[in-house]
Amino acid sequence: MSKLLKSIVSMAIAGAISTSAVAADGTINFTGEIIAASCKIQEGAGTSVGGSAGAQTIDIGLGKVSSESLAGTAGGGIVGGKSINLNLNCGGSAAGLKSVKLQFDPSSGSGIDSKKGELLKTTGVAKGVGIGIYNGSNKLINLAANETIDGALVEGKDGDVTTYTAKLNLRAGYVANGDEIVPGTANGTLPFTLTYE
């Protein structure tokens, strides 16, 4: 057998071996449904809402919080907490649906805090702090685990037209993440999506 033929056979065998080593180990099946429901967030207590139904922006000022008050919150306490009461108006588009969920996407925003995955990472000069999101029962939402804020859709009437509304209540505030606290600006961005069941 010539050297060229041996070389080609060796490469073919190596290619066959490496191909079989990359066999599939499983499958992920995605399921879902696109629906007509469209809820618009209206201003509630402590919120300023801008934008259209598909791209709303909610501005929440967390104020100026002393590093000293944060120093005692490494266990997960919230400092400078602000209530966020979102009133959703779904018009007549939510017929047959029971609830709406506020689902967060921290990776598309300022990210997840590297020291404490439940928290939103802050941008700016401050260190040792993240932003905690709490549900209506004052439980810290785990952003890394894709936890949501849920609300029931309530059927009502506007004249002869059936309408649907929902209330989503949450709080946000600074939470120490366990690192040394360094004062400075501590902002954050947290994109969200409304999903329905």
Short mmCIF file of C-alpha atoms in Angstrom, two decimals:
data_model
loop_
_atom_site.label_atom_id
_atom_site.label_comp_id
_atom_site.label_asym_id
_atom_site.label_seq_id
_atom_site.Cartn_x
_atom_site.Cartn_y
_atom_site.Cartn_z
CA MET A 1 0.00 0.00 0.00
CA SER A 2 1.43 3.36 -0.98
CA LYS A 3 2.13 6.12 1.53
CA LEU A 4 -0.57 8.32 -0.02
CA LEU A 5 -3.19 5.55 0.19
CA LYS A 6 -2.19 4.77 3.83
CA SER A 7 -2.51 8.45 4.68
CA ILE A 8 -6.00 8.70 3.10
CA VAL A 9 -7.17 5.52 4.90
CA SER A 10 -5.79 6.83 8.23
CA MET A 11 -7.60 10.17 7.81
CA ALA A 12 -10.87 8.39 6.89
CA ILE A 13 -10.62 6.17 10.00
CA ALA A 14 -9.81 9.18 12.23
CA GLY A 15 -12.77 11.09 10.74
CA ALA A 16 -15.13 8.18 11.37
CA ILE A 17 -13.94 7.84 14.97
CA SER A 18 -14.27 11.56 15.75
CA THR A 19 -17.72 11.71 14.15
CA SER A 20 -19.05 8.92 16.35
CA ALA A 21 -17.66 10.66 19.46
CA VAL A 22 -20.01 13.61 18.86
CA ALA A 23 -23.25 11.63 19.16
CA ALA A 24 -26.36 13.39 20.50
CA ASP A 25 -27.03 12.83 24.21
CA GLY A 26 -30.57 14.13 24.30
CA THR A 27 -33.21 16.45 22.93
CA ILE A 28 -34.83 19.65 24.19
CA ASN A 29 -38.42 20.10 23.08
CA PHE A 30 -39.88 23.61 23.29
CA THR A 31 -43.63 24.13 23.53
CA GLY A 32 -45.69 27.28 23.69
CA GLU A 33 -48.38 29.33 22.02
CA ILE A 34 -48.71 32.84 20.66
CA ILE A 35 -51.88 34.53 21.94
CA ALA A 36 -53.67 37.81 21.32
CA ALA A 37 -53.58 39.00 24.95
CA SER A 38 -51.96 42.40 25.36
CA CYS A 39 -51.94 44.15 28.72
CA LYS A 40 -50.73 47.70 29.10
CA ILE A 41 -49.15 48.78 32.37
CA GLN A 42 -50.73 51.89 33.82
CA GLU A 43 -49.13 54.15 36.37
CA GLY A 44 -49.64 53.07 39.96
CA ALA A 45 -48.37 54.34 43.28
CA GLY A 46 -44.63 54.97 43.13
CA THR A 47 -44.27 54.33 39.40
CA SER A 48 -43.73 56.40 36.30
CA VAL A 49 -44.50 54.51 33.09
CA GLY A 50 -43.47 55.53 29.61
CA GLY A 51 -43.51 53.94 26.16
CA SER A 52 -46.10 51.88 24.32
CA ALA A 53 -47.67 48.56 25.37
CA GLY A 54 -44.86 46.61 23.70
CA ALA A 55 -41.94 48.65 25.06
CA GLN A 56 -42.84 50.25 28.35
CA THR A 57 -40.26 51.75 30.68
CA ILE A 58 -40.84 52.02 34.41
CA ASP A 59 -38.57 54.41 36.31
CA ILE A 60 -38.02 53.66 40.02
CA GLY A 61 -35.84 55.92 42.17
CA LEU A 62 -34.22 53.99 45.01
CA GLY A 63 -32.87 57.15 46.61
CA LYS A 64 -29.63 57.69 48.49
CA VAL A 65 -28.88 54.94 51.00
CA SER A 66 -25.98 55.02 53.45
CA SER A 67 -23.35 52.30 53.24
CA GLU A 68 -23.69 51.95 57.01
CA SER A 69 -27.35 50.91 56.72
CA LEU A 70 -26.40 48.33 54.06
CA ALA A 71 -23.63 46.87 56.21
CA GLY A 72 -26.15 45.06 58.40
CA THR A 73 -28.10 43.52 55.49
CA ALA A 74 -25.72 40.79 54.27
CA GLY A 75 -28.36 38.26 55.34
CA GLY A 76 -30.68 39.55 52.62
CA GLY A 77 -32.47 42.55 54.17
CA ILE A 78 -33.69 45.30 51.89
CA VAL A 79 -32.66 48.94 52.30
CA GLY A 80 -34.34 51.87 50.58
CA GLY A 81 -37.17 49.63 49.41
CA LYS A 82 -39.71 51.14 47.05
CA SER A 83 -43.15 49.69 46.40
CA ILE A 84 -44.00 49.14 42.75
CA ASN A 85 -47.71 48.73 42.13
CA LEU A 86 -48.39 47.87 38.50
CA ASN A 87 -51.98 48.09 37.29
CA LEU A 88 -52.52 46.19 34.05
CA ASN A 89 -55.31 47.01 31.63
CA CYS A 90 -55.80 44.15 29.18
CA GLY A 91 -58.94 45.46 27.51
CA GLY A 92 -60.93 42.54 26.12
CA SER A 93 -57.86 40.65 24.90
CA ALA A 94 -57.46 38.25 27.86
CA ALA A 95 -60.66 36.19 27.47
CA GLY A 96 -60.15 32.62 28.69
CA LEU A 97 -56.95 33.44 30.59
CA LYS A 98 -56.62 33.28 34.38
CA SER A 99 -53.33 34.96 35.31
CA VAL A 100 -50.48 37.16 34.13
CA LYS A 101 -46.83 36.78 35.12
CA LEU A 102 -44.09 39.38 35.17
CA GLN A 103 -41.05 37.43 33.93
CA PHE A 104 -37.64 39.09 34.24
CA ASP A 105 -34.67 38.91 31.86
CA PRO A 106 -31.66 40.19 33.85
CA SER A 107 -29.16 38.91 31.25
CA SER A 108 -30.54 41.44 28.75
CA GLY A 109 -30.23 44.18 31.37
CA SER A 110 -27.44 44.92 33.83
CA GLY A 111 -27.04 41.19 34.64
CA ILE A 112 -27.15 38.95 37.67
CA ASP A 113 -25.01 39.85 40.69
CA SER A 114 -21.93 37.56 40.68
CA LYS A 115 -21.84 37.26 44.49
CA LYS A 116 -25.55 36.67 45.11
CA GLY A 117 -27.50 35.28 42.15
CA GLU A 118 -30.90 36.38 43.46
CA LEU A 119 -29.92 40.02 42.96
CA LEU A 120 -29.71 42.30 39.96
CA LYS A 121 -26.17 43.49 39.30
CA THR A 122 -25.70 47.22 39.70
CA THR A 123 -23.82 49.42 37.29
CA GLY A 124 -21.88 52.43 38.44
CA VAL A 125 -19.12 52.95 40.99
CA ALA A 126 -20.73 51.33 44.05
CA LYS A 127 -19.54 47.87 45.09
CA GLY A 128 -20.90 45.26 47.48
CA VAL A 129 -24.55 45.86 46.64
CA GLY A 130 -27.19 44.50 44.28
CA ILE A 131 -30.86 45.28 43.71
CA GLY A 132 -33.37 42.88 45.21
CA ILE A 133 -36.86 42.37 43.77
CA TYR A 134 -39.47 41.21 46.31
CA ASN A 135 -42.96 39.85 45.62
CA GLY A 136 -46.16 40.98 47.37
CA SER A 137 -45.42 38.56 50.26
CA ASN A 138 -42.02 40.23 50.79
CA LYS A 139 -40.11 37.19 49.48
CA LEU A 140 -36.92 37.87 47.54
CA ILE A 141 -37.37 36.81 43.91
CA ASN A 142 -34.49 34.68 42.67
CA LEU A 143 -33.59 36.31 39.35
CA ALA A 144 -31.12 33.55 38.48
CA ALA A 145 -33.91 30.94 38.85
CA ASN A 146 -36.37 32.84 36.58
CA GLU A 147 -38.92 33.35 39.36
CA THR A 148 -41.90 35.55 38.47
CA ILE A 149 -44.37 38.00 40.02
CA ASP A 150 -47.90 36.68 39.42
CA GLY A 151 -51.31 38.30 39.41
CA ALA A 152 -54.86 37.10 38.73
CA LEU A 153 -56.71 38.45 35.71
CA VAL A 154 -60.01 39.95 36.88
CA GLU A 155 -62.98 40.18 34.55
CA GLY A 156 -64.98 43.41 34.60
CA LYS A 157 -67.31 45.49 32.47
CA ASP A 158 -66.79 48.79 30.69
CA GLY A 159 -70.34 49.49 29.56
CA ASP A 160 -71.31 46.45 27.49
CA VAL A 161 -67.69 45.44 26.83
CA THR A 162 -65.96 42.75 28.95
CA THR A 163 -62.52 43.90 30.10
CA TYR A 164 -59.68 42.30 32.07
CA THR A 165 -57.34 43.86 34.59
CA ALA A 166 -54.60 42.64 36.93
CA LYS A 167 -52.46 44.04 39.73
CA LEU A 168 -48.81 43.12 40.20
CA ASN A 169 -47.31 44.32 43.47
CA LEU A 170 -43.59 44.15 44.16
CA ARG A 171 -40.82 46.00 45.93
CA ALA A 172 -37.25 46.81 44.97
CA GLY A 173 -34.32 47.97 47.05
CA TYR A 174 -30.61 47.71 47.65
CA VAL A 175 -29.29 44.53 49.25
CA ALA A 176 -25.70 43.91 50.39
CA ASN A 177 -24.14 41.00 48.49
CA GLY A 178 -21.42 40.17 51.03
CA ASP A 179 -18.53 42.08 49.42
CA GLU A 180 -17.02 45.19 50.98
CA ILE A 181 -19.38 48.11 50.40
CA VAL A 182 -17.95 50.97 48.36
CA PRO A 183 -20.14 54.11 47.98
CA GLY A 184 -21.10 55.45 44.56
CA THR A 185 -23.83 55.28 41.96
CA ALA A 186 -25.74 51.98 41.90
CA ASN A 187 -28.12 51.74 38.96
CA GLY A 188 -29.69 48.74 37.30
CA THR A 189 -31.76 47.75 34.29
CA LEU A 190 -34.17 44.81 34.35
CA PRO A 191 -36.10 43.99 31.16
CA PHE A 192 -39.35 42.09 31.62
CA THR A 193 -42.03 40.27 29.64
CA LEU A 194 -45.67 39.68 30.50
CA THR A 195 -46.73 36.05 30.02
CA TYR A 196 -50.23 34.65 30.39
CA GLU A 197 -51.91 31.44 31.57
#
